Coordinates of C-alpha atoms in Angstrom, one line a residue:
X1 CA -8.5 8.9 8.9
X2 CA -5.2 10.2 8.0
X3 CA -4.9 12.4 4.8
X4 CA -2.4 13.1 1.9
X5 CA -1.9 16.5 0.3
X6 CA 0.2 17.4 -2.5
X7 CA 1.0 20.6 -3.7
X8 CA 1.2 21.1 -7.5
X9 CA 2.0 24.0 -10.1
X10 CA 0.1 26.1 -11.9
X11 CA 1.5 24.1 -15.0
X12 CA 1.2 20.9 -13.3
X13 CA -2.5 21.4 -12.6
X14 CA -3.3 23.1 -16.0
X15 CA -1.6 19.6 -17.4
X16 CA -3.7 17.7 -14.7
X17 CA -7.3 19.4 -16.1
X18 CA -5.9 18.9 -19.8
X19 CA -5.9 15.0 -18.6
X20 CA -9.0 14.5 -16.7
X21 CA -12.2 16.1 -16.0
X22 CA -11.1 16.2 -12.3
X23 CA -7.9 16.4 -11.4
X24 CA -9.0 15.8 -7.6
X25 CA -11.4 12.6 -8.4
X26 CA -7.9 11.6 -10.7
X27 CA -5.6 11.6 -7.7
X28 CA -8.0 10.0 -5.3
X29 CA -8.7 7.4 -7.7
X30 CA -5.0 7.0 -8.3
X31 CA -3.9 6.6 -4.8
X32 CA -6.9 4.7 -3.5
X33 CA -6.4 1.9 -6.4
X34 CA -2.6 1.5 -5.6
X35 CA -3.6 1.1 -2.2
X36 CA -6.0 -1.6 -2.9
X37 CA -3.5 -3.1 -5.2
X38 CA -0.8 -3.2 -2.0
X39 CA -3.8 -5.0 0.2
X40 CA -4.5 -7.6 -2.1
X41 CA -1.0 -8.8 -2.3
X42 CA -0.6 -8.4 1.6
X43 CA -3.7 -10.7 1.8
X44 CA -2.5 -12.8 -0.5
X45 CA 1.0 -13.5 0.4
X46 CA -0.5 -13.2 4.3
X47 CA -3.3 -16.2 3.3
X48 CA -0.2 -18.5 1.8
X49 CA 2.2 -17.8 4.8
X50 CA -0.9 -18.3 7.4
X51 CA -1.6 -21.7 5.8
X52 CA 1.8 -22.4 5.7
X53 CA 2.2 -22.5 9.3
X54 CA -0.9 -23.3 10.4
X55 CA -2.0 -19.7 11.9
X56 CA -5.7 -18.4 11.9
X57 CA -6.5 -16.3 9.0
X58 CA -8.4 -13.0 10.6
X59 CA -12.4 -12.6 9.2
X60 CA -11.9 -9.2 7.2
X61 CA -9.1 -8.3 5.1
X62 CA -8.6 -4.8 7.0
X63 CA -7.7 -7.3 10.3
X64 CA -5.1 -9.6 7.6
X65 CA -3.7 -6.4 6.6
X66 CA -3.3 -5.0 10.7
X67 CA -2.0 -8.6 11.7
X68 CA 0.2 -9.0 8.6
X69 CA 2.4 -5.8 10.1
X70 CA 2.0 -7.1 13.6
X71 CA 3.4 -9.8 13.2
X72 CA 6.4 -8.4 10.8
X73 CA 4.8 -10.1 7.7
X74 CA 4.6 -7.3 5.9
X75 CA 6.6 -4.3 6.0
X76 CA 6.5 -0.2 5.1
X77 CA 8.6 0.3 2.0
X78 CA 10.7 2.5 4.2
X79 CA 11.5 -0.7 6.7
X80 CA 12.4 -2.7 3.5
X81 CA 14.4 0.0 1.9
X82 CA 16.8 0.4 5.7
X83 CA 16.9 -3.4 5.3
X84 CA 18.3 -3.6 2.5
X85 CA 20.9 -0.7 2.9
X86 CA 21.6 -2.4 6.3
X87 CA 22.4 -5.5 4.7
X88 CA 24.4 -4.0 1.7
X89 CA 27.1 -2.0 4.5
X90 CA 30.0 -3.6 5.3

């Protein structure tokens, strides 16, 4: 399973503990949500796009999410950010 560290301040941290009783349970929490958030609208939009063209929708949402890149549904930020500077050079 990968993992994400961040490195903060001693400021940054002392404001982090000022906001929540745990600053490690905060950023967890943060980062896990978001991620959920980003599933749910790669299921969704892969649901419509599967129905749409008459393609088998996978039995768990962690296989729609794998087949949505596989098959170039869905995209890393970073592949749709070089797209769009692609397109934007002339």
């Amino acid at each position: 399973m990968p993992n994400i560290t961040i490195t903060l301040t001693d400021t940054q941290l002392k404001g982090l503990e000022y906001a929540a009783l745990s600053p490690q349970d905060w950023a967890e929490n943060a980062v896990t949500e978001r991620a959920r958030i980003a599933n749910d609208e790669i299921v969704q939009m892969y649901t419509n796009r599967a129905l749409d063209e008459d393609v088998q929708i996978p039995a768990t949402r962690e296989l729609i999410v794998a087949d949505a890149f596989t098959r170039g549904w869905a995209k890393t930020a970073a592949q749709r950010q070089a797209e769009l500077e692609a397109q934007e050079t002339p």
